[in-house]
């Protein structure tokens, strides 16, 4: 069964064809990231316009790369939420139109949940990006930590620019949300701290690069304590970095954050990056470790853009008693493949297809 997956929730326009939920036939991605970089974050208007420009060529590319004509496509899956309204509309309206024209079943997919689906691809752990090649394909015990196929019950940590979630999946469509962020997502915290330090957008890769030459113990930042031990809160950590940076240059909290970068030395930026990353990563792994102990899952998956972070992978490998499974590095960030695989799970679960004349976007869709 070949499913065409379409993703347009944020700044990536992507389409992929996945066979039987496990083999990736194509993954075409166009990103408007460079257009947002100068603003230090995604500008929704620009993202939506870029999707309009890219969506048709990206879908055509995905079909060509997969060597598929429309007759070879059995269903279409599209992100219906969560995400930016204008961006989601482009993907959903394109998918609806194609489902009607080509007479294909249509599945509306939850983007956050779909990040976990990316771990189900064959060769999910193949290491092929430069960031990932700095890491290990095997954990310290020599187990092939990234290469096995996830099994249910599955514990997932989903960490991206928009979401921080821990969920226990009995099957793909039967899960319990154990906790989520009360304020900023962890990727958002990386992006905001990078902005404070004058490091380029997106903040995740630039903080982790800067942190390589910094001291993770230089500053002691707080870990948020919350009523639900599986919930997250990262806005206090971001503010602590801001206050420490102000104090480092001898200014008080009135000093404007946009002027900080020019006053901080490269060494100070590296130490702030490393100390921030250290606490952010520890916070994530503390909760994951606790959940592994409490729920004894068969597999653990870390997915979403922040799953590329090498410090997170190292600490998770050291502290989690099961091998941790990651999506392929290029499929940690947003992509159509994860949407296609989630569509395949919908087919397996015998979920009814959507009405292509009425499928709506759900920007605030939660898990
Ligand atoms: O999953 P994704 O592409 O989009 C959302 O669904 O949000 O995640 C993007 C996020 C950004 O916040 C980016 O800074 C973060 O993932 N990210 C990282 C790394 N690479 C990307 N965060 C930490 N370390 C990284 N290496
Ligand atoms: Zn995402």
GROMACS .gro file of C-alpha atoms and ligand atoms in nm:
model
  394
    1UNK     CA    1   0.000   0.000   0.000
    2UNK     CA    2   0.150   0.335  -0.107
    3UNK     CA    3   0.047   0.644   0.086
    4UNK     CA    4   0.126   0.999  -0.018
    5UNK     CA    5   0.192   1.207   0.294
    6UNK     CA    6   0.162   1.586   0.280
    7UNK     CA    7   0.300   1.815   0.553
    8UNK     CA    8   0.270   2.195   0.569
    9UNK     CA    9   0.212   2.284   0.936
   10UNK     CA   10   0.504   2.522   0.984
   11UNK     CA   11   0.790   2.624   0.754
   12UNK     CA   12   0.854   2.297   0.569
   13UNK     CA   13   0.650   2.199   0.264
   14UNK     CA   14   0.697   1.826   0.229
   15UNK     CA   15   0.549   1.532   0.044
   16UNK     CA   16   0.657   1.168   0.062
   17UNK     CA   17   0.548   0.831  -0.062
   18UNK     CA   18   0.577   0.547   0.190
   19UNK     CA   19   0.508   0.183   0.105
   20UNK     CA   20   0.334  -0.036   0.366
   21UNK     CA   21   0.413   0.211   0.642
   22UNK     CA   22   0.778   0.116   0.653
   23UNK     CA   23   0.961   0.179   0.330
   24UNK     CA   24   1.039   0.529   0.220
   25UNK     CA   25   1.004   0.566  -0.157
   26UNK     CA   26   1.053   0.943  -0.161
   27UNK     CA   27   1.076   1.246   0.065
   28UNK     CA   28   1.065   1.587  -0.102
   29UNK     CA   29   1.110   1.890   0.125
   30UNK     CA   30   1.118   2.263   0.049
   31UNK     CA   31   1.179   2.489   0.343
   32UNK     CA   32   1.128   2.861   0.389
   33UNK     CA   33   1.365   2.856   0.690
   34UNK     CA   34   1.611   3.099   0.530
   35UNK     CA   35   1.336   3.356   0.480
   36UNK     CA   36   1.252   3.345   0.853
   37UNK     CA   37   1.611   3.348   0.980
   38UNK     CA   38   1.642   3.726   0.962
   39UNK     CA   39   1.337   3.758   1.192
   40UNK     CA   40   1.465   3.503   1.446
   41UNK     CA   41   1.150   3.290   1.416
   42UNK     CA   42   0.885   3.169   1.174
   43UNK     CA   43   0.673   3.448   1.024
   44UNK     CA   44   0.330   3.288   0.956
   45UNK     CA   45   0.247   3.506   0.651
   46UNK     CA   46   0.577   3.424   0.482
   47UNK     CA   47   0.543   3.054   0.564
   48UNK     CA   48   0.192   3.037   0.413
   49UNK     CA   49   0.299   3.215   0.094
   50UNK     CA   50   0.596   2.981   0.056
   51UNK     CA   51   0.371   2.676   0.092
   52UNK     CA   52   0.152   2.805  -0.192
   53UNK     CA   53   0.461   2.839  -0.409
   54UNK     CA   54   0.612   2.500  -0.319
   55UNK     CA   55   0.322   2.262  -0.268
   56UNK     CA   56   0.263   2.154  -0.629
   57UNK     CA   57   0.630   2.105  -0.725
   58UNK     CA   58   0.697   1.922  -0.398
   59UNK     CA   59   0.410   1.676  -0.453
   60UNK     CA   60   0.520   1.622  -0.814
   61UNK     CA   61   0.877   1.565  -0.696
   62UNK     CA   62   0.764   1.309  -0.438
   63UNK     CA   63   0.573   1.113  -0.703
   64UNK     CA   64   0.859   1.131  -0.954
   65UNK     CA   65   1.123   1.026  -0.699
   66UNK     CA   66   0.903   0.735  -0.590
   67UNK     CA   67   0.855   0.637  -0.954
   68UNK     CA   68   0.480   0.648  -0.896
   69UNK     CA   69   0.188   0.763  -1.104
   70UNK     CA   70  -0.147   0.839  -0.943
   71UNK     CA   71  -0.258   0.481  -1.011
   72UNK     CA   72   0.015   0.363  -0.772
   73UNK     CA   73  -0.110   0.580  -0.484
   74UNK     CA   74  -0.364   0.411  -0.257
   75UNK     CA   75  -0.439   0.693  -0.013
   76UNK     CA   76  -0.344   1.049   0.081
   77UNK     CA   77  -0.259   1.156   0.437
   78UNK     CA   78  -0.227   1.521   0.534
   79UNK     CA   79  -0.144   1.716   0.850
   80UNK     CA   80  -0.466   1.874   0.977
   81UNK     CA   81  -0.311   2.021   1.295
   82UNK     CA   82  -0.149   2.138   1.512
   83UNK     CA   83   0.023   2.421   1.334
   84UNK     CA   84  -0.008   2.763   1.177
   85UNK     CA   85  -0.353   2.820   1.028
   86UNK     CA   86  -0.243   2.967   0.695
   87UNK     CA   87   0.023   2.699   0.649
   88UNK     CA   88  -0.209   2.409   0.734
   89UNK     CA   89  -0.471   2.538   0.492
   90UNK     CA   90  -0.240   2.504   0.194
   91UNK     CA   91  -0.162   2.137   0.264
   92UNK     CA   92  -0.517   2.042   0.360
   93UNK     CA   93  -0.682   2.215   0.063
   94UNK     CA   94  -0.429   2.059  -0.175
   95UNK     CA   95  -0.487   1.713  -0.026
   96UNK     CA   96  -0.865   1.757  -0.038
   97UNK     CA   97  -0.853   1.865  -0.402
   98UNK     CA   98  -0.628   1.572  -0.498
   99UNK     CA   99  -0.840   1.323  -0.303
  100UNK     CA  100  -1.149   1.439  -0.495
  101UNK     CA  101  -0.980   1.459  -0.837
  102UNK     CA  102  -0.789   1.131  -0.809
  103UNK     CA  103  -1.057   0.953  -0.607
  104UNK     CA  104  -0.832   0.851  -0.315
  105UNK     CA  105  -0.917   0.795   0.054
  106UNK     CA  106  -0.799   1.087   0.267
  107UNK     CA  107  -0.663   1.075   0.623
  108UNK     CA  108  -0.628   1.387   0.843
  109UNK     CA  109  -0.326   1.346   1.070
  110UNK     CA  110  -0.219   1.490   1.405
  111UNK     CA  111   0.128   1.635   1.340
  112UNK     CA  112   0.265   1.590   1.692
  113UNK     CA  113   0.164   1.226   1.711
  114UNK     CA  114   0.304   1.170   1.362
  115UNK     CA  115   0.655   1.267   1.475
  116UNK     CA  116   0.660   0.931   1.658
  117UNK     CA  117   0.556   0.749   1.338
  118UNK     CA  118   0.884   0.851   1.173
  119UNK     CA  119   1.063   0.601   1.401
  120UNK     CA  120   0.879   0.311   1.231
  121UNK     CA  121   1.057   0.344   0.897
  122UNK     CA  122   1.293   0.065   0.806
  123UNK     CA  123   1.650   0.171   0.874
  124UNK     CA  124   1.502   0.433   1.105
  125UNK     CA  125   1.835   0.482   1.272
  126UNK     CA  126   2.057   0.509   0.968
  127UNK     CA  127   2.292   0.789   1.050
  128UNK     CA  128   2.336   1.016   0.754
  129UNK     CA  129   2.353   1.376   0.868
  130UNK     CA  130   2.663   1.553   0.990
  131UNK     CA  131   2.511   1.633   1.331
  132UNK     CA  132   2.415   1.271   1.381
  133UNK     CA  133   2.743   1.133   1.256
  134UNK     CA  134   2.907   1.299   1.552
  135UNK     CA  135   2.701   1.067   1.770
  136UNK     CA  136   2.692   0.695   1.823
  137UNK     CA  137   2.482   0.437   1.642
  138UNK     CA  138   2.531   0.209   1.940
  139UNK     CA  139   2.483   0.283   2.306
  140UNK     CA  140   2.749   0.240   2.571
  141UNK     CA  141   2.659  -0.126   2.617
  142UNK     CA  142   2.718  -0.184   2.246
  143UNK     CA  143   2.349  -0.237   2.171
  144UNK     CA  144   2.234  -0.116   1.832
  145UNK     CA  145   2.032   0.152   2.002
  146UNK     CA  146   1.894   0.331   1.699
  147UNK     CA  147   1.826   0.044   1.466
  148UNK     CA  148   1.545  -0.166   1.607
  149UNK     CA  149   1.180  -0.125   1.514
  150UNK     CA  150   0.965   0.022   1.792
  151UNK     CA  151   0.729  -0.210   1.977
  152UNK     CA  152   0.415  -0.134   2.176
  153UNK     CA  153   0.364  -0.040   2.453
  154UNK     CA  154   0.585   0.244   2.345
  155UNK     CA  155   0.693   0.541   2.552
  156UNK     CA  156   0.751   0.851   2.340
  157UNK     CA  157   0.916   1.181   2.416
  158UNK     CA  158   0.812   1.427   2.145
  159UNK     CA  159   1.029   1.736   2.146
  160UNK     CA  160   1.000   2.001   1.877
  161UNK     CA  161   0.970   2.372   1.821
  162UNK     CA  162   0.600   2.365   1.904
  163UNK     CA  163   0.566   2.071   2.143
  164UNK     CA  164   0.710   1.886   2.441
  165UNK     CA  165   0.508   1.577   2.522
  166UNK     CA  166   0.550   1.242   2.694
  167UNK     CA  167   0.297   0.980   2.588
  168UNK     CA  168   0.247   0.609   2.638
  169UNK     CA  169   0.119   0.434   2.326
  170UNK     CA  170  -0.060   0.096   2.359
  171UNK     CA  171  -0.098   0.115   1.982
  172UNK     CA  172  -0.051   0.407   1.748
  173UNK     CA  173  -0.407   0.532   1.793
  174UNK     CA  174  -0.452   0.427   2.155
  175UNK     CA  175  -0.230   0.637   2.374
  176UNK     CA  176  -0.224   0.819   2.706
  177UNK     CA  177  -0.072   1.165   2.727
  178UNK     CA  178   0.136   1.160   3.047
  179UNK     CA  179   0.255   1.520   3.037
  180UNK     CA  180   0.319   1.823   2.823
  181UNK     CA  181   0.461   2.171   2.843
  182UNK     CA  182   0.275   2.436   3.040
  183UNK     CA  183   0.440   2.719   2.847
  184UNK     CA  184   0.728   2.712   2.595
  185UNK     CA  185   0.815   2.398   2.403
  186UNK     CA  186   1.175   2.287   2.449
  187UNK     CA  187   1.268   2.368   2.086
  188UNK     CA  188   1.110   2.710   2.134
  189UNK     CA  189   1.330   2.759   2.442
  190UNK     CA  190   1.639   2.671   2.233
  191UNK     CA  191   1.522   2.923   1.970
  192UNK     CA  192   1.454   3.199   2.226
  193UNK     CA  193   1.781   3.150   2.415
  194UNK     CA  194   1.969   3.156   2.082
  195UNK     CA  195   1.801   3.487   2.002
  196UNK     CA  196   1.907   3.629   2.342
  197UNK     CA  197   2.267   3.519   2.275
  198UNK     CA  198   2.263   3.648   1.917
  199UNK     CA  199   2.306   3.299   1.769
  200UNK     CA  200   2.138   3.221   1.435
  201UNK     CA  201   1.790   3.074   1.392
  202UNK     CA  202   1.698   2.792   1.432
  203UNK     CA  203   1.839   2.797   1.781
  204UNK     CA  204   1.870   2.422   1.842
  205UNK     CA  205   2.162   2.353   1.611
  206UNK     CA  206   2.334   2.685   1.690
  207UNK     CA  207   2.308   2.640   2.069
  208UNK     CA  208   2.438   2.285   2.047
  209UNK     CA  209   2.729   2.402   1.831
  210UNK     CA  210   2.814   2.692   2.064
  211UNK     CA  211   2.780   2.459   2.367
  212UNK     CA  212   3.060   2.237   2.236
  213UNK     CA  213   3.319   2.490   2.355
  214UNK     CA  214   3.133   2.590   2.674
  215UNK     CA  215   3.119   2.466   3.033
  216UNK     CA  216   2.781   2.302   3.109
  217UNK     CA  217   2.837   2.350   3.484
  218UNK     CA  218   2.939   2.718   3.467
  219UNK     CA  219   2.593   2.844   3.558
  220UNK     CA  220   2.335   2.663   3.769
  221UNK     CA  221   1.996   2.714   3.609
  222UNK     CA  222   1.671   2.600   3.772
  223UNK     CA  223   1.460   2.297   3.684
  224UNK     CA  224   1.088   2.373   3.703
  225UNK     CA  225   0.893   2.176   3.966
  226UNK     CA  226   0.538   2.098   3.858
  227UNK     CA  227   0.242   1.924   4.013
  228UNK     CA  228   0.235   1.660   3.739
  229UNK     CA  229   0.590   1.518   3.731
  230UNK     CA  230   0.555   1.456   3.356
  231UNK     CA  231   0.467   1.814   3.265
  232UNK     CA  232   0.732   2.056   3.143
  233UNK     CA  233   0.794   2.427   3.178
  234UNK     CA  234   1.082   2.597   2.999
  235UNK     CA  235   0.998   2.966   3.019
  236UNK     CA  236   1.159   3.006   3.364
  237UNK     CA  237   1.481   2.851   3.232
  238UNK     CA  238   1.483   3.093   2.938
  239UNK     CA  239   1.434   3.388   3.176
  240UNK     CA  240   1.713   3.257   3.402
  241UNK     CA  241   1.950   3.260   3.103
  242UNK     CA  242   1.844   3.617   3.024
  243UNK     CA  243   1.899   3.738   3.384
  244UNK     CA  244   2.237   3.563   3.407
  245UNK     CA  245   2.349   3.715   3.075
  246UNK     CA  246   2.247   4.062   3.200
  247UNK     CA  247   2.435   4.007   3.528
  248UNK     CA  248   2.743   3.879   3.342
  249UNK     CA  249   2.783   4.214   3.164
  250UNK     CA  250   2.710   4.408   3.483
  251UNK     CA  251   2.360   4.524   3.389
  252UNK     CA  252   2.024   4.481   3.565
  253UNK     CA  253   1.700   4.329   3.435
  254UNK     CA  254   1.605   4.651   3.255
  255UNK     CA  255   1.886   4.604   3.005
  256UNK     CA  256   1.724   4.522   2.666
  257UNK     CA  257   1.776   4.163   2.555
  258UNK     CA  258   1.837   4.260   2.191
  259UNK     CA  259   2.150   4.452   2.295
  260UNK     CA  260   2.297   4.165   2.498
  261UNK     CA  261   2.461   3.973   2.216
  262UNK     CA  262   2.704   4.252   2.125
  263UNK     CA  263   2.823   4.280   2.488
  264UNK     CA  264   2.874   3.908   2.555
  265UNK     CA  265   3.204   3.743   2.466
  266UNK     CA  266   3.210   3.421   2.261
  267UNK     CA  267   3.324   3.236   2.576
  268UNK     CA  268   3.030   3.370   2.777
  269UNK     CA  269   2.789   3.272   2.499
  270UNK     CA  270   2.937   2.922   2.488
  271UNK     CA  271   2.908   2.879   2.866
  272UNK     CA  272   2.550   3.009   2.868
  273UNK     CA  273   2.461   2.778   2.576
  274UNK     CA  274   2.621   2.475   2.742
  275UNK     CA  275   2.465   2.542   3.084
  276UNK     CA  276   2.121   2.601   2.930
  277UNK     CA  277   2.143   2.289   2.714
  278UNK     CA  278   2.262   2.085   3.012
  279UNK     CA  279   1.953   2.169   3.221
  280UNK     CA  280   1.710   2.145   2.927
  281UNK     CA  281   1.840   1.799   2.840
  282UNK     CA  282   1.848   1.681   3.203
  283UNK     CA  283   1.489   1.795   3.248
  284UNK     CA  284   1.376   1.592   2.947
  285UNK     CA  285   1.568   1.281   3.046
  286UNK     CA  286   1.463   1.304   3.416
  287UNK     CA  287   1.101   1.271   3.309
  288UNK     CA  288   1.165   1.007   3.047
  289UNK     CA  289   1.362   0.797   3.295
  290UNK     CA  290   1.087   0.827   3.556
  291UNK     CA  291   0.824   0.722   3.301
  292UNK     CA  292   1.033   0.422   3.188
  293UNK     CA  293   1.056   0.308   3.551
  294UNK     CA  294   0.685   0.359   3.614
  295UNK     CA  295   0.542   0.210   3.292
  296UNK     CA  296   0.806  -0.046   3.178
  297UNK     CA  297   0.746   0.010   2.805
  298UNK     CA  298   0.870  -0.231   2.536
  299UNK     CA  299   1.031   0.056   2.344
  300UNK     CA  300   1.134   0.415   2.393
  301UNK     CA  301   1.124   0.668   2.108
  302UNK     CA  302   1.251   1.026   2.109
  303UNK     CA  303   1.113   1.221   1.813
  304UNK     CA  304   1.073   1.577   1.684
  305UNK     CA  305   1.329   1.838   1.582
  306UNK     CA  306   1.508   1.843   1.920
  307UNK     CA  307   1.569   1.466   1.893
  308UNK     CA  308   1.866   1.556   1.670
  309UNK     CA  309   2.039   1.709   1.971
  310UNK     CA  310   2.355   1.510   2.045
  311UNK     CA  311   2.369   1.606   2.413
  312UNK     CA  312   2.014   1.473   2.456
  313UNK     CA  313   2.106   1.149   2.277
  314UNK     CA  314   2.415   1.103   2.494
  315UNK     CA  315   2.237   1.159   2.826
  316UNK     CA  316   1.938   0.945   2.720
  317UNK     CA  317   2.173   0.662   2.623
  318UNK     CA  318   2.346   0.683   2.960
  319UNK     CA  319   2.032   0.696   3.171
  320UNK     CA  320   1.753   0.507   2.993
  321UNK     CA  321   1.760   0.134   3.057
  322UNK     CA  322   1.619   0.044   2.711
  323UNK     CA  323   1.779   0.122   2.375
  324UNK     CA  324   1.631   0.454   2.262
  325UNK     CA  325   1.499   0.463   1.905
  326UNK     CA  326   1.524   0.784   1.703
  327UNK     CA  327   1.380   0.864   1.362
  328UNK     CA  328   1.637   0.898   1.086
  329UNK     CA  329   1.806   1.239   1.140
  330UNK     CA  330   1.646   1.404   0.837
  331UNK     CA  331   1.307   1.277   0.956
  332UNK     CA  332   1.336   1.427   1.305
  333UNK     CA  333   1.228   1.764   1.166
  334UNK     CA  334   0.897   1.805   0.983
  335UNK     CA  335   0.843   1.578   0.682
  336UNK     CA  336   0.572   1.413   0.474
  337UNK     CA  337   0.697   1.061   0.550
  338UNK     CA  338   0.583   1.070   0.912
  339UNK     CA  339   0.239   1.184   0.792
  340UNK     CA  340   0.222   0.898   0.539
  341UNK     CA  341   0.317   0.643   0.808
  342UNK     CA  342   0.055   0.783   1.047
  343UNK     CA  343  -0.191   0.745   0.756
  344UNK     CA  344  -0.090   0.381   0.722
  345UNK     CA  345  -0.157   0.328   1.094
  346UNK     CA  346  -0.500   0.490   1.042
  347UNK     CA  347  -0.566   0.239   0.762
  348UNK     CA  348  -0.451  -0.052   0.983
  349UNK     CA  349  -0.673   0.072   1.267
  350UNK     CA  350  -0.963   0.081   1.017
  351UNK     CA  351  -1.021   0.450   1.082
  352UNK     CA  352  -1.282   0.594   0.847
  353UNK     CA  353  -1.140   0.814   0.573
  354UNK     CA  354  -1.220   1.188   0.594
  355UNK     CA  355  -1.478   1.355   0.375
  356UNK     CA  356  -1.259   1.542   0.124
  357UNK     CA  357  -1.532   1.803   0.082
  358UNK     CA  358  -1.528   1.900   0.449
  359UNK     CA  359  -1.195   1.817   0.622
  360UNK     CA  360  -1.103   2.126   0.825
  361UNK     CA  361  -0.770   2.235   0.967
  362UNK     CA  362  -0.733   2.225   1.348
  363UNK     CA  363  -0.451   2.469   1.437
  364UNK     CA  364  -0.482   2.403   1.814
  365UNK     CA  365  -0.513   2.027   1.783
  366UNK     CA  366  -0.375   1.863   2.095
  367UNK     CA  367  -0.272   1.505   2.151
  368LIG     O1  368   0.994   1.916   1.459
  368LIG     P1  369   1.036   2.048   1.408
  368LIG     O2  370   1.103   2.055   1.273
  368LIG     O3  371   0.918   2.149   1.400
  368LIG     C1  372   0.811   2.153   1.490
  368LIG     O4  373   0.719   2.069   1.476
  368LIG     O5  374   0.819   2.238   1.578
  368LIG     O6  375   1.132   2.109   1.520
  368LIG     C2  376   1.200   2.231   1.504
  368LIG     C3  377   1.268   2.263   1.636
  368LIG     C4  378   1.328   2.403   1.643
  368LIG     O7  379   1.286   2.465   1.762
  368LIG     C5  380   1.478   2.376   1.644
  368LIG     O8  381   1.551   2.475   1.715
  368LIG     C6  382   1.484   2.242   1.714
  368LIG     O9  383   1.374   2.170   1.662
  368LIG     N1  384   1.608   2.171   1.684
  368LIG     C7  385   1.700   2.140   1.777
  368LIG     C8  386   1.809   2.080   1.709
  368LIG     N2  387   1.777   2.074   1.576
  368LIG     C9  388   1.654   2.130   1.563
  368LIG     N3  389   1.701   2.161   1.910
  368LIG    C10  390   1.810   2.121   1.978
  368LIG     N4  391   1.917   2.065   1.921
  368LIG    C11  392   1.922   2.041   1.788
  368LIG     N5  393   2.028   1.984   1.733
  369LIG    ZN1  394   0.706   1.907   1.393
   0.00000   0.00000   0.00000
